Amino acid sequence: IFSVKSKSSNTMQLIPELIVINQNKYRQIIYGLHLINNKILTRIHAKHNLNFQSISPSITLGYNLKKFRISYSYEININKYAFLPTHQNQINLLFNFDCKEKRKNKNTIYCSNF
C-alpha cells in the first residue's frame, strides 16, 4: 500500500493487486489498482485465463460513509468463443464493523480492518 498524506489531513492510497488462481484445470490471473482518496474509492482491474481465451476488464467507483460503503461496478467479458461480449452491472453495499484491534478476551472474534 502506497500512501500519500497532505497537510489538510487528505490521505490518498494506491494499492496494486496481483492474484493468481490455480485450481485443478482452472487457472486465472487478476491484476489491477485501487485508488482510495478519503471517501472515494476507485478500482480498475482485469482478469483472464492463462491461455487468453477470455478477458474481463472492470471498473469500480465507490463512496465511503461512516458505517457503510456504496459502490458501483461495471465489467465486460470478452470471450474468444462468443460472438458478442457480455457485461454485468453491480451495486454493492458494505457495512464496516469498525474492528481496529484484537481484544484481550478469549471469546471474542477478531476482524481485521481492510
Short mmCIF file of N, CA, C and O in Angstrom, two decimals:
data_model
loop_
_atom_site.label_atom_id
_atom_site.label_comp_id
_atom_site.label_asym_id
_atom_site.label_seq_id
_atom_site.Cartn_x
_atom_site.Cartn_y
_atom_site.Cartn_z
N ILE A 1 0.86 -1.17 0.00
CA ILE A 1 0.00 0.00 0.00
C ILE A 1 0.90 1.23 0.00
O ILE A 1 1.76 1.37 0.86
N PHE A 2 0.71 2.09 -0.96
CA PHE A 2 1.46 3.33 -1.05
C PHE A 2 0.54 4.46 -0.60
O PHE A 2 -0.53 4.65 -1.17
N SER A 3 0.95 5.20 0.44
CA SER A 3 0.11 6.26 1.00
C SER A 3 0.80 7.61 0.83
O SER A 3 2.00 7.72 1.00
N VAL A 4 -0.01 8.61 0.53
CA VAL A 4 0.46 9.99 0.45
C VAL A 4 -0.44 10.83 1.33
O VAL A 4 -1.66 10.82 1.16
N LYS A 5 0.15 11.52 2.31
CA LYS A 5 -0.63 12.39 3.20
C LYS A 5 -0.28 13.84 2.92
O LYS A 5 0.88 14.19 2.77
N SER A 6 -1.29 14.69 2.90
CA SER A 6 -1.05 16.11 2.72
C SER A 6 -1.29 16.83 4.04
O SER A 6 -1.71 16.24 5.02
N LYS A 7 -1.05 18.11 4.05
CA LYS A 7 -1.20 18.90 5.28
C LYS A 7 -2.66 19.02 5.72
O LYS A 7 -2.94 19.20 6.89
N SER A 8 -3.59 18.90 4.81
CA SER A 8 -5.01 19.08 5.15
C SER A 8 -5.69 17.76 5.52
O SER A 8 -6.87 17.61 5.30
N SER A 9 -4.97 16.84 6.09
CA SER A 9 -5.47 15.52 6.52
C SER A 9 -6.14 14.76 5.38
O SER A 9 -7.02 13.94 5.59
N ASN A 10 -5.75 15.05 4.18
CA ASN A 10 -6.26 14.37 3.00
C ASN A 10 -5.31 13.22 2.68
O ASN A 10 -4.15 13.44 2.37
N THR A 11 -5.77 11.98 2.76
CA THR A 11 -4.93 10.82 2.55
C THR A 11 -5.30 10.14 1.24
O THR A 11 -6.47 9.91 0.97
N MET A 12 -4.28 9.83 0.45
CA MET A 12 -4.50 9.10 -0.80
C MET A 12 -3.69 7.81 -0.73
O MET A 12 -2.53 7.83 -0.36
N GLN A 13 -4.35 6.69 -1.05
CA GLN A 13 -3.68 5.39 -1.04
C GLN A 13 -3.77 4.77 -2.43
O GLN A 13 -4.83 4.79 -3.05
N LEU A 14 -2.65 4.21 -2.88
CA LEU A 14 -2.60 3.47 -4.13
C LEU A 14 -2.20 2.05 -3.80
O LEU A 14 -1.15 1.81 -3.21
N ILE A 15 -3.06 1.09 -4.13
CA ILE A 15 -2.86 -0.30 -3.74
C ILE A 15 -2.81 -1.15 -5.01
O ILE A 15 -3.83 -1.35 -5.67
N PRO A 16 -1.62 -1.67 -5.37
CA PRO A 16 -1.56 -2.60 -6.50
C PRO A 16 -2.07 -3.97 -6.09
O PRO A 16 -2.00 -4.36 -4.93
N GLU A 17 -2.57 -4.72 -7.07
CA GLU A 17 -3.17 -6.02 -6.78
C GLU A 17 -2.74 -7.02 -7.85
O GLU A 17 -2.79 -6.73 -9.03
N LEU A 18 -2.31 -8.21 -7.40
CA LEU A 18 -1.98 -9.31 -8.30
C LEU A 18 -2.41 -10.60 -7.62
O LEU A 18 -1.93 -10.93 -6.54
N ILE A 19 -3.34 -11.31 -8.24
CA ILE A 19 -3.88 -12.55 -7.69
C ILE A 19 -3.75 -13.63 -8.77
O ILE A 19 -4.14 -13.42 -9.91
N VAL A 20 -3.22 -14.79 -8.38
CA VAL A 20 -3.12 -15.93 -9.27
C VAL A 20 -3.97 -17.05 -8.69
O VAL A 20 -3.80 -17.43 -7.54
N ILE A 21 -4.91 -17.57 -9.48
CA ILE A 21 -5.80 -18.65 -9.06
C ILE A 21 -5.42 -19.90 -9.85
O ILE A 21 -5.38 -19.86 -11.08
N ASN A 22 -5.12 -20.99 -9.14
CA ASN A 22 -4.74 -22.24 -9.79
C ASN A 22 -5.47 -23.37 -9.06
O ASN A 22 -5.02 -23.83 -8.02
N GLN A 23 -6.59 -23.81 -9.61
CA GLN A 23 -7.38 -24.89 -9.02
C GLN A 23 -7.71 -25.91 -10.09
O GLN A 23 -8.38 -25.58 -11.07
N ASN A 24 -7.22 -27.12 -9.90
CA ASN A 24 -7.42 -28.20 -10.88
C ASN A 24 -7.01 -27.72 -12.27
O ASN A 24 -5.87 -27.40 -12.50
N LYS A 25 -7.95 -27.65 -13.20
CA LYS A 25 -7.62 -27.19 -14.55
C LYS A 25 -7.98 -25.72 -14.77
O LYS A 25 -7.87 -25.21 -15.88
N TYR A 26 -8.40 -25.04 -13.72
CA TYR A 26 -8.81 -23.64 -13.81
C TYR A 26 -7.65 -22.75 -13.37
O TYR A 26 -7.21 -22.81 -12.22
N ARG A 27 -7.14 -21.92 -14.27
CA ARG A 27 -6.04 -21.01 -13.95
C ARG A 27 -6.43 -19.61 -14.41
O ARG A 27 -6.82 -19.42 -15.56
N GLN A 28 -6.28 -18.65 -13.51
CA GLN A 28 -6.67 -17.29 -13.82
C GLN A 28 -5.72 -16.30 -13.15
O GLN A 28 -5.21 -16.56 -12.06
N ILE A 29 -5.50 -15.17 -13.80
CA ILE A 29 -4.69 -14.07 -13.24
C ILE A 29 -5.58 -12.84 -13.16
O ILE A 29 -6.29 -12.50 -14.10
N ILE A 30 -5.52 -12.17 -12.01
CA ILE A 30 -6.26 -10.92 -11.79
C ILE A 30 -5.23 -9.87 -11.39
O ILE A 30 -4.44 -10.08 -10.47
N TYR A 31 -5.23 -8.74 -12.06
CA TYR A 31 -4.32 -7.66 -11.72
C TYR A 31 -5.06 -6.33 -11.83
O TYR A 31 -5.98 -6.19 -12.63
N GLY A 32 -4.65 -5.39 -10.98
CA GLY A 32 -5.33 -4.12 -11.01
C GLY A 32 -4.77 -3.13 -10.01
O GLY A 32 -3.75 -3.36 -9.38
N LEU A 33 -5.49 -2.02 -9.85
CA LEU A 33 -5.12 -0.94 -8.94
C LEU A 33 -6.34 -0.45 -8.18
O LEU A 33 -7.43 -0.35 -8.75
N HIS A 34 -6.14 -0.15 -6.91
CA HIS A 34 -7.13 0.54 -6.08
C HIS A 34 -6.59 1.94 -5.82
O HIS A 34 -5.42 2.09 -5.47
N LEU A 35 -7.41 2.93 -5.94
CA LEU A 35 -7.05 4.29 -5.57
C LEU A 35 -8.10 4.77 -4.59
O LEU A 35 -9.29 4.83 -4.92
N ILE A 36 -7.67 5.06 -3.35
CA ILE A 36 -8.58 5.49 -2.30
C ILE A 36 -8.17 6.89 -1.88
O ILE A 36 -7.04 7.11 -1.46
N ASN A 37 -9.09 7.83 -2.00
CA ASN A 37 -8.84 9.21 -1.60
C ASN A 37 -9.92 9.61 -0.60
O ASN A 37 -11.03 9.93 -1.00
N ASN A 38 -9.59 9.54 0.69
CA ASN A 38 -10.52 9.80 1.78
C ASN A 38 -11.80 8.99 1.63
O ASN A 38 -11.84 7.84 1.99
N LYS A 39 -12.84 9.54 1.06
CA LYS A 39 -14.13 8.85 0.99
C LYS A 39 -14.41 8.21 -0.36
O LYS A 39 -15.37 7.49 -0.51
N ILE A 40 -13.58 8.46 -1.35
CA ILE A 40 -13.84 7.98 -2.70
C ILE A 40 -12.90 6.82 -3.03
O ILE A 40 -11.70 6.91 -2.83
N LEU A 41 -13.47 5.73 -3.52
CA LEU A 41 -12.72 4.53 -3.89
C LEU A 41 -12.84 4.32 -5.40
O LEU A 41 -13.94 4.39 -5.94
N THR A 42 -11.72 4.07 -6.05
CA THR A 42 -11.70 3.73 -7.47
C THR A 42 -10.89 2.46 -7.63
O THR A 42 -9.80 2.36 -7.07
N ARG A 43 -11.41 1.51 -8.37
CA ARG A 43 -10.70 0.25 -8.59
C ARG A 43 -10.81 -0.10 -10.07
O ARG A 43 -11.89 -0.10 -10.64
N ILE A 44 -9.66 -0.39 -10.67
CA ILE A 44 -9.60 -0.83 -12.05
C ILE A 44 -8.85 -2.16 -12.05
O ILE A 44 -7.75 -2.24 -11.50
N HIS A 45 -9.45 -3.19 -12.62
CA HIS A 45 -8.73 -4.46 -12.70
C HIS A 45 -9.17 -5.25 -13.93
O HIS A 45 -10.19 -4.96 -14.54
N ALA A 46 -8.36 -6.24 -14.26
CA ALA A 46 -8.65 -7.14 -15.37
C ALA A 46 -8.33 -8.55 -14.93
O ALA A 46 -7.42 -8.78 -14.13
N LYS A 47 -9.09 -9.49 -15.44
CA LYS A 47 -8.82 -10.90 -15.15
C LYS A 47 -8.90 -11.69 -16.45
O LYS A 47 -9.69 -11.37 -17.34
N HIS A 48 -8.02 -12.66 -16.56
CA HIS A 48 -8.01 -13.50 -17.74
C HIS A 48 -7.44 -14.87 -17.38
O HIS A 48 -6.73 -15.02 -16.39
N ASN A 49 -7.75 -15.86 -18.22
CA ASN A 49 -7.16 -17.17 -18.02
C ASN A 49 -5.78 -17.18 -18.67
O ASN A 49 -5.43 -16.28 -19.43
N LEU A 50 -4.98 -18.17 -18.37
CA LEU A 50 -3.60 -18.19 -18.85
C LEU A 50 -3.49 -18.37 -20.36
O LEU A 50 -2.49 -18.00 -20.96
N ASN A 51 -4.52 -18.92 -20.99
CA ASN A 51 -4.50 -19.11 -22.45
C ASN A 51 -5.02 -17.89 -23.20
O ASN A 51 -5.09 -17.91 -24.42
N PHE A 52 -5.44 -16.86 -22.49
CA PHE A 52 -6.04 -15.65 -23.07
C PHE A 52 -7.26 -15.97 -23.93
O PHE A 52 -7.49 -15.35 -24.96
N GLN A 53 -8.06 -16.97 -23.52
CA GLN A 53 -9.29 -17.28 -24.24
C GLN A 53 -10.40 -16.31 -23.86
O GLN A 53 -11.37 -16.16 -24.59
N SER A 54 -10.27 -15.68 -22.69
CA SER A 54 -11.24 -14.65 -22.29
C SER A 54 -10.51 -13.62 -21.44
O SER A 54 -9.52 -13.92 -20.79
N ILE A 55 -11.03 -12.41 -21.46
CA ILE A 55 -10.50 -11.33 -20.62
C ILE A 55 -11.68 -10.50 -20.14
O ILE A 55 -12.67 -10.32 -20.87
N SER A 56 -11.61 -10.06 -18.89
CA SER A 56 -12.70 -9.30 -18.28
C SER A 56 -12.15 -8.05 -17.57
O SER A 56 -11.76 -8.12 -16.42
N PRO A 57 -12.11 -6.92 -18.24
CA PRO A 57 -11.75 -5.68 -17.55
C PRO A 57 -12.97 -5.13 -16.79
O PRO A 57 -14.12 -5.33 -17.20
N SER A 58 -12.71 -4.47 -15.66
CA SER A 58 -13.82 -3.87 -14.90
C SER A 58 -13.35 -2.62 -14.19
O SER A 58 -12.16 -2.40 -13.98
N ILE A 59 -14.32 -1.81 -13.82
CA ILE A 59 -14.06 -0.57 -13.07
C ILE A 59 -15.08 -0.47 -11.95
O ILE A 59 -16.23 -0.87 -12.11
N THR A 60 -14.63 0.01 -10.80
CA THR A 60 -15.50 0.18 -9.63
C THR A 60 -15.33 1.60 -9.11
O THR A 60 -14.20 2.09 -8.97
N LEU A 61 -16.43 2.24 -8.79
CA LEU A 61 -16.44 3.55 -8.15
C LEU A 61 -17.26 3.44 -6.88
O LEU A 61 -18.37 2.91 -6.91
N GLY A 62 -16.70 3.91 -5.76
CA GLY A 62 -17.40 3.79 -4.50
C GLY A 62 -17.26 5.03 -3.65
O GLY A 62 -16.36 5.86 -3.86
N TYR A 63 -18.15 5.15 -2.67
CA TYR A 63 -18.14 6.27 -1.74
C TYR A 63 -18.29 5.73 -0.33
O TYR A 63 -19.21 4.96 -0.04
N ASN A 64 -17.36 6.10 0.56
CA ASN A 64 -17.39 5.65 1.96
C ASN A 64 -18.17 6.62 2.82
O ASN A 64 -17.90 7.82 2.83
N LEU A 65 -19.13 6.08 3.54
CA LEU A 65 -19.82 6.82 4.58
C LEU A 65 -19.22 6.36 5.90
O LEU A 65 -18.25 5.60 5.91
N LYS A 66 -19.75 6.75 7.05
CA LYS A 66 -19.15 6.35 8.32
C LYS A 66 -19.22 4.85 8.55
O LYS A 66 -18.24 4.21 8.89
N LYS A 67 -20.35 4.24 8.39
CA LYS A 67 -20.52 2.82 8.63
C LYS A 67 -20.75 2.01 7.37
O LYS A 67 -20.72 0.79 7.41
N PHE A 68 -20.98 2.66 6.24
CA PHE A 68 -21.30 1.96 5.01
C PHE A 68 -20.42 2.44 3.86
O PHE A 68 -19.90 3.54 3.88
N ARG A 69 -20.27 1.57 2.86
CA ARG A 69 -19.67 1.97 1.59
C ARG A 69 -20.61 1.51 0.49
O ARG A 69 -21.02 0.35 0.45
N ILE A 70 -20.96 2.40 -0.39
CA ILE A 70 -21.78 2.06 -1.54
C ILE A 70 -20.90 2.18 -2.78
O ILE A 70 -20.11 3.12 -2.89
N SER A 71 -20.99 1.19 -3.66
CA SER A 71 -20.15 1.22 -4.85
C SER A 71 -20.89 0.64 -6.05
O SER A 71 -21.85 -0.12 -5.91
N TYR A 72 -20.43 1.04 -7.22
CA TYR A 72 -20.97 0.57 -8.49
C TYR A 72 -19.83 -0.03 -9.29
O TYR A 72 -18.74 0.55 -9.37
N SER A 73 -20.05 -1.20 -9.88
CA SER A 73 -19.04 -1.88 -10.69
C SER A 73 -19.62 -2.22 -12.06
O SER A 73 -20.78 -2.60 -12.18
N TYR A 74 -18.77 -2.08 -13.06
CA TYR A 74 -19.13 -2.46 -14.42
C TYR A 74 -18.03 -3.38 -14.95
O TYR A 74 -16.85 -3.04 -14.86
N GLU A 75 -18.41 -4.53 -15.47
CA GLU A 75 -17.45 -5.50 -16.00
C GLU A 75 -17.92 -5.97 -17.37
O GLU A 75 -19.10 -6.21 -17.57
N ILE A 76 -16.99 -6.09 -18.29
CA ILE A 76 -17.29 -6.62 -19.62
C ILE A 76 -16.43 -7.86 -19.84
O ILE A 76 -15.26 -7.88 -19.49
N ASN A 77 -17.04 -8.91 -20.37
CA ASN A 77 -16.35 -10.17 -20.59
C ASN A 77 -16.22 -10.39 -22.09
O ASN A 77 -17.22 -10.50 -22.80
N ILE A 78 -14.98 -10.46 -22.56
CA ILE A 78 -14.70 -10.70 -23.97
C ILE A 78 -14.16 -12.11 -24.07
O ILE A 78 -13.11 -12.43 -23.50
N ASN A 79 -14.87 -12.97 -24.79
CA ASN A 79 -14.52 -14.38 -24.88
C ASN A 79 -14.19 -14.72 -26.33
O ASN A 79 -14.85 -14.26 -27.26
N LYS A 80 -13.19 -15.56 -26.50
CA LYS A 80 -12.74 -15.97 -27.83
C LYS A 80 -13.82 -16.75 -28.58
O LYS A 80 -13.92 -16.68 -29.80
N TYR A 81 -14.65 -17.46 -27.85
CA TYR A 81 -15.64 -18.35 -28.47
C TYR A 81 -17.04 -17.75 -28.54
O TYR A 81 -17.94 -18.36 -29.09
N ALA A 82 -17.25 -16.58 -27.98
CA ALA A 82 -18.58 -15.95 -28.01
C ALA A 82 -18.62 -14.88 -29.10
O ALA A 82 -17.64 -14.18 -29.34
N PHE A 83 -19.77 -14.74 -29.73
CA PHE A 83 -19.93 -13.78 -30.81
C PHE A 83 -19.94 -12.34 -30.29
O PHE A 83 -19.31 -11.46 -30.86
N LEU A 84 -20.66 -12.12 -29.20
CA LEU A 84 -20.76 -10.78 -28.62
C LEU A 84 -20.22 -10.78 -27.19
O LEU A 84 -20.38 -11.76 -26.47
N PRO A 85 -19.59 -9.68 -26.76
CA PRO A 85 -19.17 -9.62 -25.36
C PRO A 85 -20.37 -9.48 -24.43
O PRO A 85 -21.40 -8.93 -24.80
N THR A 86 -20.24 -10.01 -23.23
CA THR A 86 -21.28 -9.86 -22.22
C THR A 86 -20.79 -8.88 -21.17
O THR A 86 -19.60 -8.64 -21.02
N HIS A 87 -21.72 -8.31 -20.43
CA HIS A 87 -21.33 -7.35 -19.39
C HIS A 87 -22.21 -7.52 -18.16
O HIS A 87 -23.26 -8.15 -18.22
N GLN A 88 -21.73 -6.99 -17.04
CA GLN A 88 -22.50 -7.01 -15.79
C GLN A 88 -22.41 -5.65 -15.11
O GLN A 88 -21.41 -4.96 -15.22
N ASN A 89 -23.47 -5.32 -14.41
CA ASN A 89 -23.53 -4.15 -13.55
C ASN A 89 -23.79 -4.63 -12.13
O ASN A 89 -24.60 -5.52 -11.93
N GLN A 90 -23.09 -4.04 -11.16
CA GLN A 90 -23.29 -4.41 -9.76
C GLN A 90 -23.38 -3.15 -8.92
O GLN A 90 -22.64 -2.19 -9.14
N ILE A 91 -24.26 -3.19 -7.93
CA ILE A 91 -24.32 -2.16 -6.91
C ILE A 91 -24.09 -2.88 -5.58
O ILE A 91 -24.78 -3.85 -5.27
N ASN A 92 -23.09 -2.44 -4.84
CA ASN A 92 -22.71 -3.09 -3.58
C ASN A 92 -22.93 -2.15 -2.42
O ASN A 92 -22.71 -0.95 -2.52
N LEU A 93 -23.34 -2.72 -1.30
CA LEU A 93 -23.46 -2.00 -0.04
C LEU A 93 -22.67 -2.78 1.00
O LEU A 93 -22.97 -3.94 1.27
N LEU A 94 -21.64 -2.15 1.57
CA LEU A 94 -20.75 -2.80 2.52
C LEU A 94 -20.91 -2.16 3.88
O LEU A 94 -20.97 -0.93 3.99
N PHE A 95 -21.02 -2.97 4.92
CA PHE A 95 -21.11 -2.47 6.29
C PHE A 95 -19.74 -2.60 6.95
O PHE A 95 -19.13 -3.66 6.92
N ASN A 96 -19.22 -1.51 7.54
CA ASN A 96 -17.93 -1.51 8.23
C ASN A 96 -18.15 -1.82 9.71
O ASN A 96 -18.87 -1.11 10.39
N PHE A 97 -17.50 -2.88 10.19
CA PHE A 97 -17.67 -3.30 11.58
C PHE A 97 -16.86 -2.47 12.56
O PHE A 97 -17.08 -2.52 13.74
N ASP A 98 -15.87 -1.74 12.10
CA ASP A 98 -15.03 -0.91 12.96
C ASP A 98 -14.17 -1.73 13.92
O ASP A 98 -14.00 -1.36 15.07
N CYS A 99 -13.64 -2.84 13.49
CA CYS A 99 -12.74 -3.65 14.31
C CYS A 99 -11.32 -3.14 14.09
O CYS A 99 -10.76 -3.32 13.03
N LYS A 100 -10.74 -2.52 15.07
CA LYS A 100 -9.42 -1.92 14.91
C LYS A 100 -8.32 -2.74 15.55
O LYS A 100 -7.23 -2.84 15.05
N GLU A 101 -8.56 -3.34 16.69
CA GLU A 101 -7.52 -4.12 17.36
C GLU A 101 -8.13 -5.32 18.06
O GLU A 101 -9.30 -5.32 18.40
N LYS A 102 -7.32 -6.32 18.28
CA LYS A 102 -7.79 -7.55 18.91
C LYS A 102 -8.02 -7.29 20.40
O LYS A 102 -7.19 -6.71 21.08
N ARG A 103 -9.15 -7.75 20.88
CA ARG A 103 -9.46 -7.60 22.29
C ARG A 103 -8.76 -8.70 23.08
O ARG A 103 -8.44 -9.76 22.55
N LYS A 104 -8.56 -8.50 24.37
CA LYS A 104 -7.82 -9.45 25.18
C LYS A 104 -8.68 -10.60 25.69
O LYS A 104 -8.16 -11.57 26.20
N ASN A 105 -10.00 -10.51 25.56
CA ASN A 105 -10.86 -11.61 25.98
C ASN A 105 -10.68 -12.81 25.06
O ASN A 105 -10.46 -12.66 23.86
N LYS A 106 -10.81 -14.00 25.60
CA LYS A 106 -10.60 -15.21 24.80
C LYS A 106 -11.77 -15.51 23.87
O LYS A 106 -11.60 -16.11 22.83
N ASN A 107 -12.97 -15.11 24.24
CA ASN A 107 -14.15 -15.47 23.46
C ASN A 107 -14.62 -14.35 22.53
O ASN A 107 -15.81 -14.17 22.33
N THR A 108 -13.70 -13.63 21.95
CA THR A 108 -14.09 -12.56 21.01
C THR A 108 -13.60 -12.95 19.62
O THR A 108 -12.69 -13.73 19.44
N ILE A 109 -14.23 -12.36 18.65
CA ILE A 109 -13.88 -12.60 17.25
C ILE A 109 -13.12 -11.37 16.77
O ILE A 109 -13.57 -10.24 16.90
N TYR A 110 -11.95 -11.61 16.18
CA TYR A 110 -11.13 -10.53 15.66
C TYR A 110 -11.39 -10.38 14.17
O TYR A 110 -11.41 -11.36 13.42
N CYS A 111 -11.61 -9.18 13.73
CA CYS A 111 -11.72 -8.93 12.30
C CYS A 111 -10.75 -7.81 11.95
O CYS A 111 -10.69 -6.80 12.63
N SER A 112 -10.01 -8.02 10.90
CA SER A 112 -9.01 -7.02 10.52
C SER A 112 -9.68 -5.86 9.78
O SER A 112 -10.73 -6.00 9.20
N ASN A 113 -9.05 -4.73 9.85
CA ASN A 113 -9.55 -3.52 9.23
C ASN A 113 -8.91 -3.37 7.86
O ASN A 113 -7.80 -2.90 7.73
N PHE A 114 -9.60 -3.85 6.83
CA PHE A 114 -9.05 -3.75 5.47
C PHE A 114 -10.12 -3.36 4.49
O PHE A 114 -11.27 -3.38 4.76
#
